[in-house]
Amino acid sequence: MSMNEHSRVYVAGHRGLVGSAIWRELQRRGFRNLIGRTRQEVDLLDAAAVSRFYAETKPEFVFIAAAKVGGILANDQQPASFLFENLQIQNHLIHGAWQAGVRKLLFLGSSCIYPKLAPQPLREESLLSGPLEPTNEWYAVAKIAGIKLCQAYRRQYGCDFISAMPTNMYGPNDNYDLQTSHVLPAFLRKFHEAKVSGAARVVCWGSGTPLREFLHADDLGRACVFLMQHYSEEQFINVGSGREVSIRELAELVGRIVGFTGEIVWDTTKPDGTPRKLMDSSRLFALGWRPQIDLEMGIRSAYEDFLAKRVG
Ligand code: GDP
């Protein structure tokens, strides 16, 4: 039986950027038996706690949007935490799902699983064809292991476990801590604070030349629910918008949306990361799915969320 509004659906990481978007999409579609747990309620680093949780709640469908995530600096500074914690979280959730007889599971990875020099746009076939981008290889190695775990459980035990690899995400419930955030929330905060304080300059990291593709979390939420309902292959699948911008263009766009009129300067002592990261999402588009939120509209709504969280 496929997932419907009566199904018991567990969203791991339901308060995060991606998990909360999946949760909102399921609510919009009238799902009534949603299951979410905070870290205080179920510690995903604790195998016994995860197994107890599965036994008690008996979810039929599971979305894995729980992970230790962070931007370019955090990844570089905490390699052990990014590798160990992500392996633990996904092992417990995937193995536990098999033990608990979960009908279907969607594991979320990241576009950083691809080799640094893989041909662009990045196709699913490029997995494990070369060395990774060093600034986030710890996180990437964990996510690659997660994809393989889903494939292995499908082969050995017949589990309907699928994986999706989203491009760079942004949207409500993002992390705005400047040390650990990704670029888009960092820009919202930096440009907003500069505007409010009347600062003449905003300092951005790197050269501004790297190219990145961005997808609003609500589009990813829709894609995840779509895949849970329509996709059951061993092959993991890319989820992107197909549109890329340079970090410099992004800074100018965020500056304009926020209303910052000063100067943008680049701190080239900070890393650029990979020069380009555009996904080839034709596999997903061929199934009939398309993103709905363009970058400017998406940034405007993310800025509203940022402002609401600040005041409220
Ligand atoms: P990445 O896509 O894995 O490299 O992760 P990020 O979103 O952290 O960084 C994307 C690009 O934005 C990199 O080239 C960064 O150097 C650049 N960047 C510029 N300013 C910032 C900033 O304030 N924070 C972050 N996280 N990245 C920034």
Short mmCIF file of C-alpha atoms and ligand atoms in Angstrom, two decimals:
data_model
loop_
_atom_site.label_atom_id
_atom_site.label_comp_id
_atom_site.label_asym_id
_atom_site.label_seq_id
_atom_site.Cartn_x
_atom_site.Cartn_y
_atom_site.Cartn_z
CA MET A 1 0.00 0.00 0.00
CA SER A 2 1.43 3.38 -0.91
CA MET A 3 1.65 6.32 1.46
CA ASN A 4 -1.63 8.17 2.03
CA GLU A 5 -3.04 10.63 4.57
CA HIS A 6 -3.82 7.82 7.03
CA SER A 7 -0.30 6.37 6.98
CA ARG A 8 1.93 6.61 10.04
CA VAL A 9 4.79 8.79 8.83
CA TYR A 10 7.94 9.55 10.82
CA VAL A 11 10.02 12.57 9.83
CA ALA A 12 13.45 12.35 11.48
CA GLY A 13 14.77 15.89 11.90
CA HIS A 14 11.31 17.46 11.67
CA ARG A 15 12.42 20.78 13.14
CA GLY A 16 15.29 21.34 10.71
CA LEU A 17 15.36 23.15 7.38
CA VAL A 18 14.53 20.06 5.30
CA GLY A 19 12.51 18.03 7.82
CA SER A 20 10.20 20.93 8.65
CA ALA A 21 9.57 21.45 4.93
CA ILE A 22 8.61 17.77 4.49
CA TRP A 23 6.38 18.08 7.56
CA ARG A 24 4.62 21.20 6.19
CA GLU A 25 4.07 19.49 2.84
CA LEU A 26 2.56 16.40 4.51
CA GLN A 27 0.30 18.65 6.60
CA ARG A 28 -0.79 20.57 3.49
CA ARG A 29 -1.75 17.24 1.95
CA GLY A 30 -3.88 16.27 4.96
CA PHE A 31 -1.65 13.65 6.59
CA ARG A 32 -2.98 12.97 10.07
CA ASN A 33 -0.54 10.54 11.63
CA LEU A 34 2.73 12.41 11.56
CA ILE A 35 5.44 11.44 14.02
CA GLY A 36 8.26 13.78 15.04
CA ARG A 37 10.61 13.68 18.02
CA THR A 38 13.07 16.25 19.32
CA ARG A 39 16.62 15.31 20.27
CA GLN A 40 15.60 15.43 23.94
CA GLU A 41 12.82 12.91 23.28
CA VAL A 42 14.79 10.47 21.12
CA ASP A 43 18.57 10.76 20.88
CA LEU A 44 19.40 9.44 17.39
CA LEU A 45 23.00 8.79 18.49
CA ASP A 46 21.62 6.13 20.87
CA ALA A 47 20.87 2.87 19.02
CA ALA A 48 18.73 1.44 21.84
CA ALA A 49 16.64 4.61 22.07
CA VAL A 50 15.97 4.55 18.32
CA SER A 51 14.99 0.89 18.41
CA ARG A 52 12.62 1.50 21.36
CA PHE A 53 11.10 4.46 19.55
CA TYR A 54 10.45 2.37 16.39
CA ALA A 55 8.92 -0.45 18.44
CA GLU A 56 6.60 1.95 20.27
CA THR A 57 5.45 4.14 17.37
CA LYS A 58 5.56 1.62 14.47
CA PRO A 59 5.94 4.09 11.61
CA GLU A 60 5.10 2.77 8.12
CA PHE A 61 7.00 5.46 6.20
CA VAL A 62 10.21 7.22 7.25
CA PHE A 63 11.92 10.35 5.93
CA ILE A 64 15.51 10.76 7.16
CA ALA A 65 16.17 14.49 7.31
CA ALA A 66 18.14 14.27 10.55
CA ALA A 67 21.86 14.92 10.24
CA LYS A 68 24.67 16.97 11.66
CA VAL A 69 24.94 19.69 9.02
CA GLY A 70 26.97 22.85 8.59
CA GLY A 71 28.65 25.19 6.16
CA ILE A 72 32.11 25.21 4.74
CA LEU A 73 33.89 26.31 7.94
CA ALA A 74 32.10 23.99 10.37
CA ASN A 75 32.87 20.99 8.14
CA ASP A 76 36.51 21.89 8.04
CA GLN A 77 36.76 22.39 11.81
CA GLN A 78 34.80 19.37 13.09
CA PRO A 79 35.67 16.43 10.82
CA ALA A 80 35.21 13.82 13.56
CA SER A 81 31.74 15.02 14.55
CA PHE A 82 30.54 15.27 10.95
CA LEU A 83 31.70 11.75 10.10
CA PHE A 84 30.90 9.92 13.33
CA GLU A 85 27.56 11.52 14.20
CA ASN A 86 26.15 11.20 10.70
CA LEU A 87 27.17 7.54 10.44
CA GLN A 88 25.57 6.84 13.81
CA ILE A 89 22.32 8.66 13.07
CA GLN A 90 21.77 7.02 9.69
CA ASN A 91 22.87 3.53 10.82
CA HIS A 92 20.41 3.61 13.71
CA LEU A 93 17.55 4.95 11.60
CA ILE A 94 18.09 2.66 8.58
CA HIS A 95 18.87 -0.54 10.47
CA GLY A 96 16.07 0.22 12.95
CA ALA A 97 13.62 0.72 10.08
CA TRP A 98 14.46 -2.70 8.69
CA GLN A 99 14.03 -4.31 12.13
CA ALA A 100 10.72 -2.53 12.68
CA GLY A 101 9.35 -3.55 9.26
CA VAL A 102 9.02 0.01 7.91
CA ARG A 103 7.37 -0.16 4.46
CA LYS A 104 9.37 2.55 2.79
CA LEU A 105 12.16 4.94 3.72
CA LEU A 106 13.66 8.01 2.04
CA PHE A 107 17.23 8.91 3.00
CA LEU A 108 18.43 12.44 2.25
CA GLY A 109 22.00 13.08 1.23
CA SER A 110 23.70 16.04 -0.37
CA SER A 111 25.28 17.17 -3.62
CA CYS A 112 28.69 17.13 -1.88
CA ILE A 113 28.78 13.33 -2.34
CA TYR A 114 30.11 13.94 -5.87
CA PRO A 115 33.82 14.06 -6.73
CA LYS A 116 35.28 17.56 -6.79
CA LEU A 117 36.14 17.34 -10.48
CA ALA A 118 33.13 15.33 -11.70
CA PRO A 119 31.64 16.65 -15.00
CA GLN A 120 28.95 19.31 -14.50
CA PRO A 121 26.02 19.25 -14.30
CA LEU A 122 26.51 16.41 -11.83
CA ARG A 123 24.88 13.15 -12.86
CA GLU A 124 24.08 10.32 -10.47
CA GLU A 125 26.52 8.09 -12.40
CA SER A 126 29.49 10.17 -11.16
CA LEU A 127 29.29 8.80 -7.63
CA LEU A 128 32.68 7.40 -6.49
CA SER A 129 34.44 8.28 -9.74
CA GLY A 130 37.12 10.51 -8.15
CA PRO A 131 38.38 12.32 -5.01
CA LEU A 132 35.94 14.44 -2.99
CA GLU A 133 36.08 18.19 -2.26
CA PRO A 134 38.31 18.25 0.86
CA THR A 135 36.34 20.91 2.78
CA ASN A 136 33.35 18.61 3.24
CA GLU A 137 34.60 15.09 2.58
CA TRP A 138 33.79 13.90 6.12
CA TYR A 139 30.13 14.70 5.73
CA ALA A 140 30.20 13.37 2.16
CA VAL A 141 31.71 10.02 3.16
CA ALA A 142 28.95 9.54 5.75
CA LYS A 143 26.25 10.39 3.20
CA ILE A 144 27.76 8.00 0.62
CA ALA A 145 27.68 5.27 3.27
CA GLY A 146 23.98 6.10 3.85
CA ILE A 147 23.15 5.69 0.16
CA LYS A 148 25.01 2.37 0.10
CA LEU A 149 23.26 1.20 3.25
CA CYS A 150 19.85 1.81 1.66
CA GLN A 151 20.95 -0.04 -1.48
CA ALA A 152 22.38 -2.93 0.56
CA TYR A 153 19.21 -3.35 2.65
CA ARG A 154 17.19 -3.32 -0.58
CA ARG A 155 19.40 -6.07 -2.09
CA GLN A 156 19.80 -8.28 0.95
CA TYR A 157 16.44 -7.82 2.69
CA GLY A 158 14.15 -6.47 -0.04
CA CYS A 159 13.56 -3.17 1.81
CA ASP A 160 12.02 -0.33 -0.23
CA PHE A 161 14.65 2.19 0.87
CA ILE A 162 15.39 5.07 -1.53
CA SER A 163 17.76 8.06 -1.42
CA ALA A 164 17.56 11.61 -2.72
CA MET A 165 20.47 14.07 -3.08
CA PRO A 166 19.36 17.69 -2.77
CA THR A 167 21.40 20.63 -3.98
CA ASN A 168 22.18 23.64 -1.68
CA MET A 169 19.03 24.35 0.33
CA TYR A 170 17.59 27.42 2.04
CA GLY A 171 14.28 28.45 3.61
CA PRO A 172 12.44 28.61 6.95
CA ASN A 173 14.14 27.18 10.05
CA ASP A 174 17.59 27.60 8.58
CA ASN A 175 20.69 27.99 10.75
CA TYR A 176 21.71 31.67 10.99
CA ASP A 177 24.82 31.18 13.15
CA LEU A 178 27.56 32.83 11.11
CA GLN A 179 30.23 30.33 12.13
CA THR A 180 28.31 27.22 11.11
CA SER A 181 25.68 28.33 8.57
CA HIS A 182 25.59 27.93 4.82
CA VAL A 183 26.04 30.93 2.58
CA LEU A 184 22.46 32.01 1.97
CA PRO A 185 21.32 32.32 5.61
CA ALA A 186 24.71 33.91 6.41
CA PHE A 187 24.09 36.55 3.74
CA LEU A 188 20.55 37.28 5.01
CA ARG A 189 21.91 37.89 8.47
CA LYS A 190 25.04 39.83 7.45
CA PHE A 191 23.21 42.16 5.05
CA HIS A 192 20.33 42.68 7.45
CA GLU A 193 22.61 43.53 10.37
CA ALA A 194 24.69 45.86 8.19
CA LYS A 195 21.55 47.67 7.03
CA VAL A 196 20.22 48.05 10.58
CA SER A 197 23.52 49.26 12.02
CA GLY A 198 24.28 51.50 9.03
CA ALA A 199 27.58 49.69 8.33
CA ALA A 200 29.38 50.77 5.14
CA ARG A 201 30.60 47.29 4.19
CA VAL A 202 29.65 43.64 4.34
CA VAL A 203 32.47 41.10 4.36
CA CYS A 204 31.76 37.88 2.43
CA TRP A 205 34.03 34.85 2.27
CA GLY A 206 36.21 33.64 -0.55
CA SER A 207 36.46 35.17 -4.02
CA GLY A 208 32.75 35.29 -4.89
CA THR A 209 33.42 33.36 -8.10
CA PRO A 210 32.17 29.87 -7.09
CA LEU A 211 28.90 28.84 -8.69
CA ARG A 212 26.11 27.29 -6.64
CA GLU A 213 22.61 26.02 -7.35
CA PHE A 214 19.92 26.77 -4.76
CA LEU A 215 16.59 25.13 -4.03
CA HIS A 216 13.95 26.41 -1.61
CA ALA A 217 13.14 23.91 1.15
CA ASP A 218 9.44 23.91 0.23
CA ASP A 219 10.34 22.66 -3.24
CA LEU A 220 12.45 19.91 -1.67
CA GLY A 221 9.57 19.04 0.69
CA ARG A 222 7.31 18.57 -2.34
CA ALA A 223 9.99 16.52 -4.12
CA CYS A 224 10.45 14.21 -1.11
CA VAL A 225 6.74 13.47 -0.78
CA PHE A 226 6.55 12.97 -4.56
CA LEU A 227 9.44 10.47 -4.47
CA MET A 228 7.97 8.60 -1.51
CA GLN A 229 4.81 8.15 -3.55
CA HIS A 230 6.24 7.56 -7.01
CA TYR A 231 9.82 6.26 -6.88
CA SER A 232 11.14 2.86 -5.77
CA GLU A 233 14.52 2.29 -7.38
CA GLU A 234 17.92 1.33 -6.03
CA GLN A 235 19.39 4.31 -7.93
CA PHE A 236 19.49 7.45 -5.76
CA ILE A 237 18.14 10.58 -7.39
CA ASN A 238 19.26 14.23 -7.63
CA VAL A 239 16.93 17.05 -6.53
CA GLY A 240 17.90 20.47 -7.86
CA SER A 241 16.45 23.58 -9.43
CA GLY A 242 18.69 23.50 -12.51
CA ARG A 243 19.63 27.18 -11.99
CA GLU A 244 22.99 28.39 -10.73
CA VAL A 245 24.37 31.75 -9.63
CA SER A 246 27.81 32.95 -8.62
CA ILE A 247 28.30 33.74 -4.93
CA ARG A 248 28.94 37.35 -5.98
CA GLU A 249 25.58 37.53 -7.80
CA LEU A 250 23.94 35.95 -4.77
CA ALA A 251 25.47 38.61 -2.48
CA GLU A 252 24.18 41.37 -4.74
CA LEU A 253 20.71 39.81 -4.90
CA VAL A 254 20.44 39.34 -1.13
CA GLY A 255 21.79 42.89 -0.61
CA ARG A 256 19.09 44.28 -2.91
CA ILE A 257 16.28 42.25 -1.29
CA VAL A 258 17.37 43.23 2.21
CA GLY A 259 17.91 46.87 1.21
CA PHE A 260 21.64 47.18 1.92
CA THR A 261 23.23 49.95 -0.12
CA GLY A 262 26.87 49.77 1.04
CA GLU A 263 29.91 48.00 -0.35
CA ILE A 264 30.49 44.23 -0.60
CA VAL A 265 34.08 43.10 0.12
CA TRP A 266 35.61 39.62 -0.22
CA ASP A 267 37.79 37.96 2.43
CA THR A 268 39.97 35.68 0.33
CA THR A 269 41.61 34.12 3.40
CA LYS A 270 38.36 32.10 3.71
CA PRO A 271 37.89 29.01 1.51
CA ASP A 272 35.94 29.02 -1.75
CA GLY A 273 35.13 25.32 -1.63
CA THR A 274 34.33 23.60 -4.89
CA PRO A 275 34.30 25.98 -7.92
CA ARG A 276 30.94 24.78 -9.23
CA LYS A 277 28.16 22.55 -7.94
CA LEU A 278 25.26 22.16 -10.34
CA MET A 279 23.17 19.01 -10.30
CA ASP A 280 21.69 17.29 -13.29
CA SER A 281 18.13 16.66 -12.10
CA SER A 282 16.85 15.27 -15.39
CA ARG A 283 16.11 11.88 -13.82
CA LEU A 284 13.64 13.53 -11.43
CA PHE A 285 12.30 15.98 -14.04
CA ALA A 286 11.61 12.99 -16.34
CA LEU A 287 9.22 11.68 -13.66
CA GLY A 288 7.21 14.89 -14.02
CA TRP A 289 8.41 16.88 -10.99
CA ARG A 290 9.42 20.56 -11.28
CA PRO A 291 10.47 23.21 -8.73
CA GLN A 292 7.98 26.07 -8.26
CA ILE A 293 9.88 28.73 -6.30
CA ASP A 294 12.39 30.93 -8.15
CA LEU A 295 15.45 32.25 -6.31
CA GLU A 296 14.33 35.86 -5.85
CA MET A 297 10.87 34.87 -4.59
CA GLY A 298 12.44 32.24 -2.35
CA ILE A 299 14.95 34.64 -0.82
CA ARG A 300 12.18 37.18 -0.16
CA SER A 301 10.18 34.58 1.77
CA ALA A 302 13.29 33.31 3.60
CA TYR A 303 14.02 36.92 4.64
CA GLU A 304 10.49 37.23 6.03
CA ASP A 305 11.08 34.05 8.05
CA PHE A 306 14.38 35.47 9.31
CA LEU A 307 12.68 38.71 10.38
CA ALA A 308 9.79 36.89 12.05
CA LYS A 309 12.18 34.71 14.08
CA ARG A 310 14.20 37.77 15.14
CA VAL A 311 11.23 39.73 16.43
CA GLY A 312 9.20 36.82 17.79
P1 GDP B 1 29.37 24.78 0.17
O1 GDP B 1 28.33 24.95 -0.90
O2 GDP B 1 29.46 23.38 0.67
O3 GDP B 1 30.72 25.30 -0.28
O4 GDP B 1 28.94 25.58 1.48
P2 GDP B 1 28.59 27.09 1.88
O5 GDP B 1 27.16 27.39 1.63
O6 GDP B 1 29.05 27.25 3.29
O7 GDP B 1 29.50 28.04 0.97
C1 GDP B 1 29.21 28.32 -0.38
C2 GDP B 1 30.13 29.41 -0.91
O8 GDP B 1 29.77 30.67 -0.32
C3 GDP B 1 31.63 29.21 -0.62
O9 GDP B 1 32.35 29.62 -1.77
C4 GDP B 1 31.87 30.19 0.53
O10 GDP B 1 33.21 30.63 0.60
C5 GDP B 1 30.94 31.33 0.12
N1 GDP B 1 30.61 32.28 1.21
C6 GDP B 1 30.73 33.63 1.13
N2 GDP B 1 30.39 34.21 2.28
C7 GDP B 1 29.99 33.22 3.12
C8 GDP B 1 29.51 33.22 4.46
O11 GDP B 1 29.37 34.25 5.13
N3 GDP B 1 29.20 31.99 4.99
C9 GDP B 1 29.33 30.83 4.27
N4 GDP B 1 28.98 29.67 4.85
N5 GDP B 1 29.81 30.80 3.00
C10 GDP B 1 30.13 31.98 2.43
#
